[in-house]
Coordinates of C-alpha atoms in Angstrom, one line a residue:
Chain M
X1 CA -37.1 39.9 47.5
X2 CA -36.7 38.3 50.8
X3 CA -36.5 34.3 49.5
X4 CA -33.6 35.6 47.7
X5 CA -32.1 37.3 51.1
X6 CA -32.7 34.2 52.9
X7 CA -31.5 32.2 50.1
X8 CA -28.4 33.6 50.6
X9 CA -28.3 33.8 54.4
X10 CA -29.5 29.5 53.9
X11 CA -26.3 28.8 52.0
X12 CA -23.8 30.7 53.5
X13 CA -24.6 29.0 56.8
X14 CA -24.5 25.2 55.3
X15 CA -21.5 26.6 53.1
X16 CA -20.3 27.1 56.8
X17 CA -21.3 24.0 58.2
X18 CA -20.0 21.9 55.0
X19 CA -16.0 23.2 55.6
X20 CA -16.5 22.6 59.2
X21 CA -17.6 19.0 58.3
X22 CA -14.1 18.8 55.6
X23 CA -12.2 20.5 58.9
X24 CA -13.4 17.3 60.9
X25 CA -11.8 15.4 57.8
X26 CA -8.4 17.5 57.7
X27 CA -9.3 18.2 54.4
X28 CA -7.2 20.4 52.5
X29 CA -8.7 24.1 51.2
X30 CA -10.3 22.5 47.9
X31 CA -11.6 19.8 50.0
X32 CA -13.2 22.3 52.4
X33 CA -14.6 24.3 49.5
X34 CA -15.7 21.3 47.5
X35 CA -17.6 19.9 50.7
X36 CA -18.8 23.5 51.5
X37 CA -20.6 24.1 48.0
X38 CA -21.7 20.5 47.9
X39 CA -23.6 21.3 51.4
X40 CA -25.0 24.3 49.9
X41 CA -25.9 24.4 46.2
X42 CA -25.9 20.1 46.1
X43 CA -29.7 19.9 46.9
X44 CA -30.7 22.4 44.5
X45 CA -28.7 21.5 42.2
X46 CA -29.9 17.7 42.4
X47 CA -33.7 18.4 42.1
X48 CA -32.7 20.9 39.0
X49 CA -31.3 17.8 37.0
X50 CA -33.8 15.2 38.5
X51 CA -36.4 17.9 37.2
X52 CA -34.4 19.0 33.9
X53 CA -34.8 22.4 35.7
X54 CA -32.0 24.0 33.8
X55 CA -29.9 25.8 34.0
X56 CA -29.0 24.9 37.5
X57 CA -29.2 28.2 39.7
X58 CA -25.3 28.8 40.6
X59 CA -24.6 28.3 36.4
X60 CA -27.1 31.1 35.7
X61 CA -25.8 32.8 39.0
X62 CA -21.9 31.8 39.7
X63 CA -21.6 35.3 42.6
X64 CA -23.9 32.5 44.9
X65 CA -21.2 30.2 43.9
X66 CA -17.8 32.6 45.2
X67 CA -20.5 33.3 48.1
X68 CA -20.4 29.8 49.3
X69 CA -16.7 29.6 48.2
X70 CA -15.4 32.6 50.1
X71 CA -17.7 31.8 53.3
X72 CA -15.9 28.1 53.2
X73 CA -12.2 30.0 53.5
X74 CA -13.6 32.3 56.0
X75 CA -14.5 29.4 58.5
X76 CA -10.9 27.8 57.8
X77 CA -9.7 30.9 59.9
X78 CA -12.2 31.9 62.8
X79 CA -13.6 28.0 63.6
X80 CA -13.3 28.9 67.3
X81 CA -15.9 31.9 67.0
X82 CA -18.2 29.1 64.5
X83 CA -17.8 26.6 67.5
X84 CA -18.8 29.5 70.2
X85 CA -21.9 30.8 68.3
X86 CA -23.3 27.3 67.9
X87 CA -27.1 27.6 68.9
X88 CA -26.9 30.8 66.4
X89 CA -25.8 27.9 63.8
X90 CA -28.0 25.6 64.4
X91 CA -30.7 28.2 63.9
X92 CA -29.3 29.8 61.1
X93 CA -29.4 25.8 59.9
X94 CA -33.2 25.5 60.6
X95 CA -33.8 29.0 58.8
X96 CA -31.9 27.0 55.6
X97 CA -33.8 24.3 55.7
X98 CA -37.0 25.7 55.4
X99 CA -35.9 28.3 52.5
X100 CA -34.2 25.5 50.9
X101 CA -37.8 23.5 51.2
X102 CA -40.1 26.7 50.3
X103 CA -38.0 27.2 47.2
X104 CA -37.8 23.3 46.1
X105 CA -41.6 23.0 46.2
X106 CA -42.2 26.1 44.6
X107 CA -40.0 24.6 41.7
X108 CA -41.8 21.1 42.3
X109 CA -45.0 22.4 41.6
X110 CA -44.0 22.8 38.1
X111 CA -43.5 19.6 37.2
X112 CA -46.5 18.0 38.4
X113 CA -50.0 19.2 38.7
X114 CA -50.9 16.9 41.8
X115 CA -48.4 18.5 44.5
X116 CA -46.6 14.9 44.3
X117 CA -43.7 17.3 43.0
X118 CA -43.7 19.7 45.1
X119 CA -43.5 17.7 48.5
X120 CA -40.5 16.0 46.7
X121 CA -38.8 18.8 45.5
X122 CA -39.1 20.2 48.6
X123 CA -37.1 17.0 50.5
X124 CA -34.8 17.0 48.2
X125 CA -33.7 20.4 47.8
X126 CA -33.9 20.5 52.3
X127 CA -31.7 17.0 52.7
X128 CA -29.9 15.9 49.6
X129 CA -26.5 18.9 50.4
X130 CA -26.6 17.4 54.1
X131 CA -26.3 13.9 52.5
X132 CA -23.6 14.4 49.8
X133 CA -21.8 16.1 52.8
X134 CA -21.7 12.9 54.0
X135 CA -21.0 10.7 50.8
X136 CA -18.4 12.7 50.5
X137 CA -17.0 12.7 53.8
X138 CA -17.3 8.5 53.2
X139 CA -20.0 8.2 56.1
X140 CA -23.7 7.5 56.8
X141 CA -25.8 10.3 56.1
X142 CA -26.9 12.0 59.4
X143 CA -29.9 12.8 58.3
X144 CA -30.6 9.3 58.5
X145 CA -30.1 8.8 62.1
X146 CA -30.9 11.8 63.7
X147 CA -34.2 14.5 64.4
X148 CA -36.3 15.6 62.7
X149 CA -35.0 16.7 58.9
X150 CA -36.4 15.6 56.2
X151 CA -39.7 15.6 57.4
X152 CA -39.8 19.1 58.3
X153 CA -39.0 19.4 54.5
X154 CA -42.1 17.2 54.1
X155 CA -44.4 19.0 56.1
X156 CA -43.3 22.4 54.5
X157 CA -43.9 20.9 51.2
X158 CA -47.3 19.3 51.8
X159 CA -48.2 22.7 53.8
X160 CA -47.3 24.9 51.1
X161 CA -48.9 22.5 48.4
X162 CA -52.2 22.2 50.6
X163 CA -52.0 26.9 50.9
X164 CA -51.4 27.2 47.5
X165 CA -54.4 24.7 46.6
X166 CA -56.9 27.3 49.1
X167 CA -55.8 29.9 47.5
X168 CA -56.3 29.2 43.6
X169 CA -59.7 27.4 44.7
X170 CA -61.7 28.3 47.9
X171 CA -60.0 31.7 49.1
X172 CA -57.0 33.5 47.1
X173 CA -54.1 34.1 49.6
X174 CA -51.5 36.7 49.3
X175 CA -48.5 34.5 48.0
X176 CA -46.2 36.1 50.2
X177 CA -48.1 35.3 53.5
X178 CA -47.7 31.3 52.2
X179 CA -44.4 31.6 51.9
X180 CA -43.6 33.5 55.3
X181 CA -46.6 30.8 56.6
X182 CA -45.1 27.7 55.7
X183 CA -41.6 28.9 56.4
X184 CA -42.3 30.1 60.0
X185 CA -44.6 26.6 60.6
X186 CA -41.0 24.3 59.2
X187 CA -38.9 26.8 61.3
X188 CA -40.1 27.0 64.5
X189 CA -41.3 22.9 64.3
X190 CA -37.2 22.1 63.5
X191 CA -35.8 24.0 66.6
X192 CA -38.7 22.1 69.0
X193 CA -37.4 19.0 67.2
X194 CA -33.8 19.8 68.2
X195 CA -34.6 20.8 71.5
X196 CA -36.7 18.1 72.4
X197 CA -34.4 15.5 70.8
X198 CA -37.6 14.3 68.7
X199 CA -37.2 11.8 65.9
X200 CA -38.5 9.6 63.9
X201 CA -39.1 6.1 64.5
X202 CA -35.9 3.7 63.8
X203 CA -36.3 0.1 62.2
X204 CA -33.2 -1.8 63.5
X205 CA -33.0 -5.5 61.0
X206 CA -30.5 -7.9 62.0
X207 CA -30.5 -10.8 59.6
X208 CA -30.7 -14.6 61.1
X209 CA -28.1 -16.1 59.0
X210 CA -25.4 -13.6 59.2
Chain J
X1 CA -49.1 -3.9 29.7
X2 CA -47.3 -7.0 30.4
X3 CA -44.0 -4.7 31.0
X4 CA -45.6 -2.4 33.0
X5 CA -46.4 -4.7 35.5
X6 CA -43.4 -6.2 35.6
X7 CA -42.0 -3.1 36.5
X8 CA -44.0 -2.1 39.3
X9 CA -43.7 -6.1 40.9
X10 CA -39.9 -4.7 40.4
X11 CA -39.8 -1.4 41.8
X12 CA -41.5 -3.1 44.3
X13 CA -39.0 -5.7 45.5
X14 CA -36.6 -3.9 45.1
X15 CA -37.7 -1.1 47.6
X16 CA -38.3 -4.0 50.0
X17 CA -34.9 -4.7 49.7
X18 CA -33.4 -1.4 50.0
X19 CA -35.6 -1.2 53.2
X20 CA -34.2 -4.0 54.8
X21 CA -30.1 -2.6 53.9
X22 CA -31.6 0.8 55.6
X23 CA -32.8 -1.2 58.9
X24 CA -29.3 -3.5 59.0
X25 CA -27.7 0.0 59.5
X26 CA -30.3 1.1 62.3
X27 CA -32.0 4.4 59.9
X28 CA -35.0 6.3 60.9
X29 CA -38.1 5.8 58.2
X30 CA -36.9 8.5 56.4
X31 CA -33.8 6.8 55.8
X32 CA -35.7 3.6 55.2
X33 CA -37.7 5.8 52.7
X34 CA -34.7 7.2 51.1
X35 CA -32.8 4.2 50.4
X36 CA -35.7 2.2 48.8
X37 CA -36.4 5.4 46.7
X38 CA -33.0 5.1 45.5
X39 CA -32.8 1.2 45.3
X40 CA -35.8 0.8 43.5
X41 CA -35.8 3.9 40.9
X42 CA -32.2 4.9 41.1
X43 CA -30.7 2.6 38.0
X44 CA -33.7 4.4 36.1
X45 CA -33.0 8.2 37.4
X46 CA -29.1 7.6 36.5
X47 CA -30.0 6.1 33.1
X48 CA -32.7 8.9 32.4
X49 CA -29.8 11.8 33.3
X50 CA -26.8 10.4 31.4
X51 CA -29.4 10.3 28.3
X52 CA -31.5 13.8 29.3
X53 CA -34.3 11.5 29.1
X54 CA -36.8 13.7 30.7
X55 CA -39.1 13.7 32.2
X56 CA -37.8 10.9 35.0
X57 CA -40.3 8.1 35.4
X58 CA -41.3 8.7 39.1
X59 CA -41.6 12.7 38.0
X60 CA -44.3 11.9 35.2
X61 CA -45.6 9.1 37.5
X62 CA -45.4 9.9 40.8
X63 CA -47.5 6.9 42.3
X64 CA -44.3 4.5 41.1
X65 CA -43.2 6.6 44.0
X66 CA -45.6 6.1 46.4
X67 CA -46.2 2.3 45.7
X68 CA -41.8 2.0 46.5
X69 CA -42.7 4.2 49.7
X70 CA -45.7 2.1 51.2
X71 CA -43.4 -0.8 50.3
X72 CA -40.7 0.2 52.3
X73 CA -42.5 1.3 55.7
X74 CA -44.5 -2.0 55.2
X75 CA -41.5 -3.8 55.4
X76 CA -40.3 -2.4 58.7
X77 CA -43.7 -3.8 60.1
X78 CA -42.8 -7.2 59.0
X79 CA -39.2 -8.1 58.4
X80 CA -39.7 -11.4 60.2
X81 CA -41.8 -12.4 57.0
X82 CA -39.7 -10.9 54.3
X83 CA -36.6 -13.7 56.3
X84 CA -38.9 -15.9 55.8
X85 CA -39.7 -16.1 52.3
X86 CA -35.9 -15.0 51.6
X87 CA -36.0 -17.7 48.3
X88 CA -38.8 -15.6 47.0
X89 CA -37.7 -12.5 47.1
X90 CA -34.2 -13.7 45.5
X91 CA -37.0 -14.8 42.5
X92 CA -38.1 -11.0 42.7
X93 CA -35.1 -9.5 42.9
X94 CA -33.9 -11.6 39.4
X95 CA -37.4 -10.6 37.7
X96 CA -36.7 -7.2 38.8
X97 CA -32.8 -7.2 37.2
X98 CA -34.6 -8.3 34.2
X99 CA -37.4 -6.3 33.4
X100 CA -35.5 -2.9 34.0
X101 CA -32.5 -4.2 32.1
X102 CA -34.9 -4.9 29.0
X103 CA -36.5 -1.3 29.7
X104 CA -33.1 0.1 29.6
X105 CA -32.1 -1.5 26.1
X106 CA -35.4 -0.3 25.1
X107 CA -34.5 3.1 26.1
X108 CA -30.8 3.4 24.9
X109 CA -31.9 1.7 21.8
X110 CA -33.1 5.7 21.2
X111 CA -29.8 6.9 21.5
X112 CA -27.3 5.2 19.7
X113 CA -28.5 3.5 16.1
X114 CA -25.5 1.0 17.2
X115 CA -27.3 -0.7 20.2
X116 CA -23.8 0.4 22.3
X117 CA -26.2 2.5 24.4
X118 CA -29.1 0.1 24.8
X119 CA -26.5 -2.1 26.3
X120 CA -25.2 0.5 28.4
X121 CA -28.9 1.3 29.2
X122 CA -29.7 -2.2 30.5
X123 CA -26.8 -2.5 32.5
X124 CA -27.1 0.8 34.4
X125 CA -30.8 0.7 34.8
X126 CA -30.2 -3.1 36.1
X127 CA -27.2 -2.2 38.8
X128 CA -27.0 1.6 39.4
X129 CA -29.9 0.8 42.1
X130 CA -28.3 -1.1 43.8
X131 CA -24.7 0.7 43.6
X132 CA -26.6 4.0 45.1
X133 CA -28.1 2.0 47.5
X134 CA -24.3 0.3 49.0
X135 CA -22.8 3.7 48.2
X136 CA -25.9 5.5 50.7
X137 CA -25.2 3.1 53.4
X138 CA -21.2 3.9 53.1
X139 CA -19.9 0.9 52.1
X140 CA -18.4 -1.3 48.5
X141 CA -21.1 -2.0 46.4
X142 CA -22.2 -5.5 46.6
X143 CA -22.3 -6.0 42.9
X144 CA -18.7 -5.4 42.1
X145 CA -17.7 -8.5 44.2
X146 CA -21.0 -11.0 44.7
X147 CA -22.7 -13.1 41.4
X148 CA -23.0 -12.2 37.8
X149 CA -25.0 -9.5 38.1
X150 CA -24.8 -7.0 35.7
X151 CA -23.6 -10.0 33.2
X152 CA -27.0 -10.6 33.4
X153 CA -28.1 -7.4 32.5
X154 CA -25.1 -7.0 29.4
X155 CA -26.1 -10.0 28.4
X156 CA -29.7 -9.1 28.0
X157 CA -29.1 -5.5 26.2
X158 CA -26.9 -8.0 24.0
X159 CA -29.7 -10.6 23.5
X160 CA -32.4 -7.6 22.9
X161 CA -30.2 -5.8 20.4
X162 CA -29.7 -8.6 18.2
X163 CA -32.9 -9.5 18.2
X164 CA -34.1 -6.3 17.1
X165 CA -31.1 -6.4 14.3
X166 CA -32.5 -9.2 13.1
X167 CA -36.2 -8.7 13.3
X168 CA -35.7 -5.3 11.4
X169 CA -33.3 -6.9 8.6
X170 CA -33.7 -10.5 8.3
X171 CA -36.9 -11.9 10.0
X172 CA -39.7 -9.9 11.8
X173 CA -40.3 -11.1 15.0
X174 CA -42.8 -10.0 17.3
X175 CA -42.0 -6.9 19.6
X176 CA -43.7 -8.6 22.7
X177 CA -41.4 -11.9 21.6
X178 CA -38.5 -10.5 21.8
X179 CA -38.9 -8.6 25.3
X180 CA -40.1 -12.1 26.7
X181 CA -37.4 -14.0 24.8
X182 CA -34.5 -11.5 26.6
X183 CA -36.8 -11.6 29.9
X184 CA -36.8 -15.0 30.1
X185 CA -33.0 -15.9 29.3
X186 CA -31.8 -13.2 31.7
X187 CA -33.8 -14.2 34.6
X188 CA -32.8 -18.1 34.4
X189 CA -29.1 -17.5 33.7
X190 CA -29.5 -15.0 37.2
X191 CA -31.4 -17.9 39.3
X192 CA -28.9 -20.2 38.0
X193 CA -25.6 -17.6 38.8
X194 CA -27.1 -17.7 42.7
X195 CA -27.8 -21.5 42.7
X196 CA -24.3 -22.1 41.8
X197 CA -22.3 -19.3 42.9
X198 CA -21.4 -17.9 39.5
X199 CA -19.1 -14.5 39.4
X200 CA -16.6 -12.9 37.4
X201 CA -12.7 -13.6 37.8
X202 CA -11.8 -10.9 40.6
X203 CA -8.8 -8.4 39.8
X204 CA -6.6 -8.7 43.2
X205 CA -3.8 -5.8 42.7
X206 CA -1.4 -5.2 45.8
X207 CA 1.3 -2.4 45.4
X208 CA 4.5 -3.5 46.2
X209 CA 5.3 0.1 47.7
X210 CA 2.8 -0.1 50.4
Chain H
X1 CA -7.1 17.5 15.8
X2 CA -4.6 17.0 18.6
X3 CA -7.4 17.8 21.5
X4 CA -9.2 14.8 20.8
X5 CA -6.0 12.0 20.4
X6 CA -4.5 13.5 24.1
X7 CA -8.4 13.1 25.0
X8 CA -8.1 9.2 24.1
X9 CA -4.7 9.1 25.7
X10 CA -6.4 10.8 28.6
X11 CA -9.2 8.2 29.3
X12 CA -6.9 5.4 28.8
X13 CA -4.7 6.8 31.0
X14 CA -7.3 7.4 33.5
X15 CA -9.5 4.2 32.6
X16 CA -5.8 2.3 33.8
X17 CA -5.3 4.0 37.0
X18 CA -9.5 3.2 37.9
X19 CA -8.9 -0.5 37.2
X20 CA -5.9 -0.5 39.5
X21 CA -8.1 1.0 41.9
X22 CA -10.6 -2.2 42.0
X23 CA -8.2 -4.4 42.0
X24 CA -6.9 -2.8 45.7
X25 CA -10.6 -3.7 46.5
X26 CA -10.0 -7.0 45.2
X27 CA -13.0 -6.5 42.7
X28 CA -14.5 -8.5 40.1
X29 CA -14.4 -7.7 36.1
X30 CA -17.4 -5.7 36.1
X31 CA -16.2 -3.5 39.5
X32 CA -13.0 -3.2 37.3
X33 CA -15.0 -1.8 34.1
X34 CA -17.0 0.7 36.3
X35 CA -14.3 2.2 38.6
X36 CA -12.6 2.7 35.0
X37 CA -15.5 4.4 33.4
X38 CA -16.0 6.6 36.5
X39 CA -12.3 7.6 36.5
X40 CA -12.2 8.1 33.0
X41 CA -15.4 9.7 32.1
X42 CA -17.3 10.4 35.2
X43 CA -15.6 14.0 35.2
X44 CA -16.9 14.9 32.0
X45 CA -20.3 13.4 32.4
X46 CA -20.8 15.7 35.7
X47 CA -19.9 18.7 34.0
X48 CA -22.3 17.9 31.0
X49 CA -24.9 16.8 33.3
X50 CA -24.6 20.1 35.6
X51 CA -24.5 22.3 32.5
X52 CA -27.6 20.2 30.2
X53 CA -25.3 20.2 28.3
X54 CA -26.3 16.7 26.0
X55 CA -25.3 14.3 24.7
X56 CA -22.5 13.1 26.9
X57 CA -19.6 12.4 25.0
X58 CA -19.4 9.3 25.4
X59 CA -23.3 8.4 24.4
X60 CA -22.6 10.3 21.2
X61 CA -19.4 8.6 20.9
X62 CA -19.5 5.0 22.5
X63 CA -16.0 4.3 21.2
X64 CA -14.9 6.2 24.1
X65 CA -16.6 4.1 26.4
X66 CA -14.9 1.1 24.3
X67 CA -11.5 2.4 24.9
X68 CA -11.6 3.0 28.6
X69 CA -13.3 -0.6 28.6
X70 CA -10.3 -2.6 27.0
X71 CA -8.0 -0.5 28.9
X72 CA -9.6 -1.7 32.3
X73 CA -9.4 -5.5 31.3
X74 CA -6.2 -5.1 30.4
X75 CA -4.8 -4.3 33.1
X76 CA -6.5 -6.9 34.8
X77 CA -3.6 -9.2 33.1
X78 CA -0.2 -6.4 33.3
X79 CA -0.8 -4.9 36.5
X80 CA 3.1 -5.6 37.0
X81 CA 4.0 -3.7 34.3
X82 CA 1.7 -0.8 35.0
X83 CA 3.8 -0.7 39.0
X84 CA 7.0 -1.0 36.9
X85 CA 6.0 2.0 35.0
X86 CA 4.8 4.0 37.3
X87 CA 6.4 7.0 36.5
X88 CA 5.4 7.4 33.0
X89 CA 2.0 6.9 34.7
X90 CA 2.2 9.8 36.8
X91 CA 3.2 11.5 33.7
X92 CA 0.3 10.6 32.0
X93 CA -2.1 10.9 34.9
X94 CA -0.6 14.9 34.7
X95 CA -1.1 15.1 31.1
X96 CA -4.6 13.8 31.7
X97 CA -5.5 16.1 34.0
X98 CA -3.9 19.2 32.1
X99 CA -6.5 18.1 29.2
X100 CA -9.7 17.9 30.9
X101 CA -9.3 20.9 32.5
X102 CA -8.8 22.6 28.8
X103 CA -11.9 20.3 27.7
X104 CA -13.8 21.3 31.0
X105 CA -12.5 24.8 30.7
X106 CA -13.9 25.6 26.5
X107 CA -17.2 23.9 27.5
X108 CA -17.9 26.0 30.5
X109 CA -17.2 29.3 28.4
X110 CA -20.0 28.9 26.3
X111 CA -22.4 28.9 29.9
X112 CA -21.3 32.1 31.4
X113 CA -20.0 34.8 29.6
X114 CA -18.0 36.0 32.8
X115 CA -15.4 33.1 32.5
X116 CA -16.6 31.4 35.8
X117 CA -17.7 28.6 34.5
X118 CA -14.9 28.1 32.8
X119 CA -13.3 27.5 35.5
X120 CA -15.6 25.6 37.3
X121 CA -16.0 23.6 34.3
X122 CA -12.0 22.8 34.2
X123 CA -11.8 21.9 37.8
X124 CA -15.2 19.8 37.6
X125 CA -13.7 18.1 34.4
X126 CA -10.0 17.3 36.1
X127 CA -11.1 16.3 39.2
X128 CA -14.4 14.6 39.3
X129 CA -13.6 11.3 38.1
X130 CA -11.0 10.7 40.6
X131 CA -13.9 11.8 43.1
X132 CA -16.4 9.5 42.2
X133 CA -13.9 6.5 41.8
X134 CA -13.0 6.8 45.5
X135 CA -16.6 7.6 46.9
X136 CA -17.5 4.0 44.6
X137 CA -14.5 2.3 46.5
X138 CA -16.2 4.0 49.6
X139 CA -13.7 6.2 50.8
X140 CA -12.5 9.8 51.6
X141 CA -11.5 11.2 48.0
X142 CA -7.3 11.5 48.2
X143 CA -7.9 14.6 45.7
X144 CA -9.2 16.5 48.8
X145 CA -5.6 15.9 51.1
X146 CA -2.6 15.4 48.2
X147 CA -0.7 17.4 46.4
X148 CA -1.9 20.1 43.9
X149 CA -4.4 18.7 41.8
X150 CA -7.9 20.9 41.7
X151 CA -5.7 24.0 42.2
X152 CA -4.0 22.9 38.3
X153 CA -7.4 22.7 37.0
X154 CA -8.6 25.9 38.8
X155 CA -5.3 27.8 37.6
X156 CA -5.5 26.4 33.7
X157 CA -9.7 27.0 33.9
X158 CA -8.2 30.8 34.7
X159 CA -5.1 30.8 32.4
X160 CA -7.5 29.9 29.7
X161 CA -10.2 32.4 30.4
X162 CA -7.8 35.4 30.2
X163 CA -6.0 34.2 27.3
X164 CA -9.6 33.9 25.5
X165 CA -10.5 37.5 26.6
X166 CA -6.6 39.0 25.7
X167 CA -7.6 37.4 22.6
X168 CA -11.1 38.8 21.6
X169 CA -10.4 42.4 23.0
X170 CA -6.6 43.2 23.0
X171 CA -4.6 41.1 20.5
X172 CA -5.5 38.0 18.7
X173 CA -4.0 35.0 19.7
X174 CA -4.3 31.2 17.5
X175 CA -6.8 29.0 19.7
X176 CA -4.4 26.2 19.3
X177 CA -1.5 28.3 20.7
X178 CA -3.9 29.2 24.0
X179 CA -4.7 25.7 23.9
X180 CA -1.1 24.5 23.8
X181 CA 0.5 27.1 26.5
X182 CA -2.8 26.8 29.1
X183 CA -1.9 22.9 28.8
X184 CA 2.0 23.1 29.2
X185 CA 1.7 26.1 32.2
X186 CA -0.8 22.9 34.0
X187 CA 1.2 20.1 33.2
X188 CA 4.5 21.4 34.2
X189 CA 3.0 22.3 37.2
X190 CA 1.7 19.5 38.2
X191 CA 5.1 17.7 37.8
X192 CA 6.8 19.9 40.1
X193 CA 3.7 20.0 42.4
X194 CA 4.3 15.9 42.7
X195 CA 8.0 16.2 42.6
X196 CA 8.1 18.7 45.7
X197 CA 4.9 17.8 47.6
X198 CA 3.4 20.8 47.2
X199 CA 0.2 20.8 48.7
X200 CA -2.5 23.3 50.1
X201 CA -2.9 23.9 53.4
X202 CA -4.9 21.5 55.6
X203 CA -7.8 22.7 58.1
X204 CA -7.5 20.8 60.6
X205 CA -11.0 21.0 63.2
X206 CA -11.8 19.2 66.3
X207 CA -15.1 20.2 68.0
X208 CA -14.8 20.7 71.7
X209 CA -18.1 19.1 72.8
X210 CA -17.1 15.8 71.2

């Protein structure tokens, strides 16, 4: 199935990006594997824990865990290649974000009829891996300060919910079409956001009495 | 119901305080919303995950999530007002602490007949939101070093357990009375602790061989 | 039962080491208790949450929580003794690592027939307490950069799976023997790793464009 192939591509790319983050902090191989796993499958794990949606994907399918570990260790051997193909990585990361968001939206939709949890599920699955990666590296998550990222998940989740709603109530749409449509819109928007440095407004607050 | 209204007041106040913490780290709107949600509903979520008490409150009631998000975004528009009414905020935060603790105690009581989990539930619900807020801002949690806070939750949880025990075995008490009594004692103690800078003793340990 | 006694010894030692870490950051008594609990029972809690293995050990047995809290508060009274017997602590910590890993492996084995989750369960139970301790102290986890630690859990988990497999399919072995064997091998390897500063290779990555 298309979504599964894209998911495997997504966790591989996220695992490699996690391994590089671990390398920036000069971690050992366990640190590299840990940060890679957290980056690649942490978002989906947090989503499933918050929803009580058991078993977690990688518990039922340890082969996904093995893929991420292999990608992480491979990255320690070829960091120069990863650097060389930096742009390809940004594209894979954008694809991963879109795929994770769609998967999160589909699972979230089961948990509340309103679609609110589909949107929450999309955002949690899309961004929590990166948030955990940064927390375990003891720094403020990048996703709170850089180009549009969580907003893409929110957009994908909302679009998916709207299309599902239209499909059910007004005009039957093919499920694959809904998935590919939401995915493409999110993917392209992410690339545009990176290219033009589009970000959300910042909130700067400096307490007077400090 | 009284507890629900106070709960909504509590998550609103905690959400706004979380938004200010995000502003201190110059986060974007997503960071503001994320830190606000974690501060307001993180404690209850951790409690429910630890107890396996599903569904989480905000999954069943996405409107609570919406209230926190709205409060967070509103805070980015009116930080000066929040600063102006700093004292009102301390009072709302104290109320939030008391309400969260009572709710945690009530849920925890279901999980162990001894009342030990009621006390643990009170503390977890009362303080974990603030702990997560600080972790996601990459700093040591304030609650480990400042005025009595977790101790208030512990006190509220213990008082609630004792009153429930008395009510069941010796002298029937009205449930609302037990709630309001525990809540008031905790609320007032917290205000006294802030006013007189009452804190727990510190433990300072400097290893010799460093 | 042997494993239970060793478990209690393990959480006591880990709780005391957590209390010392809190003391290094000059935390108050609540911080000391919190960090001690997270260090001692955090790994098992994360394992059970990831597997959906409810109730958590300390929810069903609050006495374990009480032991850790008592050990933590005791540590604030006698830090000099702990320092004096530093070597005894390293030995207790190595024992704790081995015991936690075995327990994690046994629980993980229930969740996937391949044994992959037994290994994952061993590692998560063995190291996640220390990781959480460091995260709540806002620093990069030690276990990502120091002597063999997670690798010991991995070894214990793998050995346990292999012995169980042999016992079931080829040559019946006594369960206690399997436990004691895996435990001893892991314990001794950990002591050797400390003695000779054996660690995993590091991955150092410095992006060029920074």
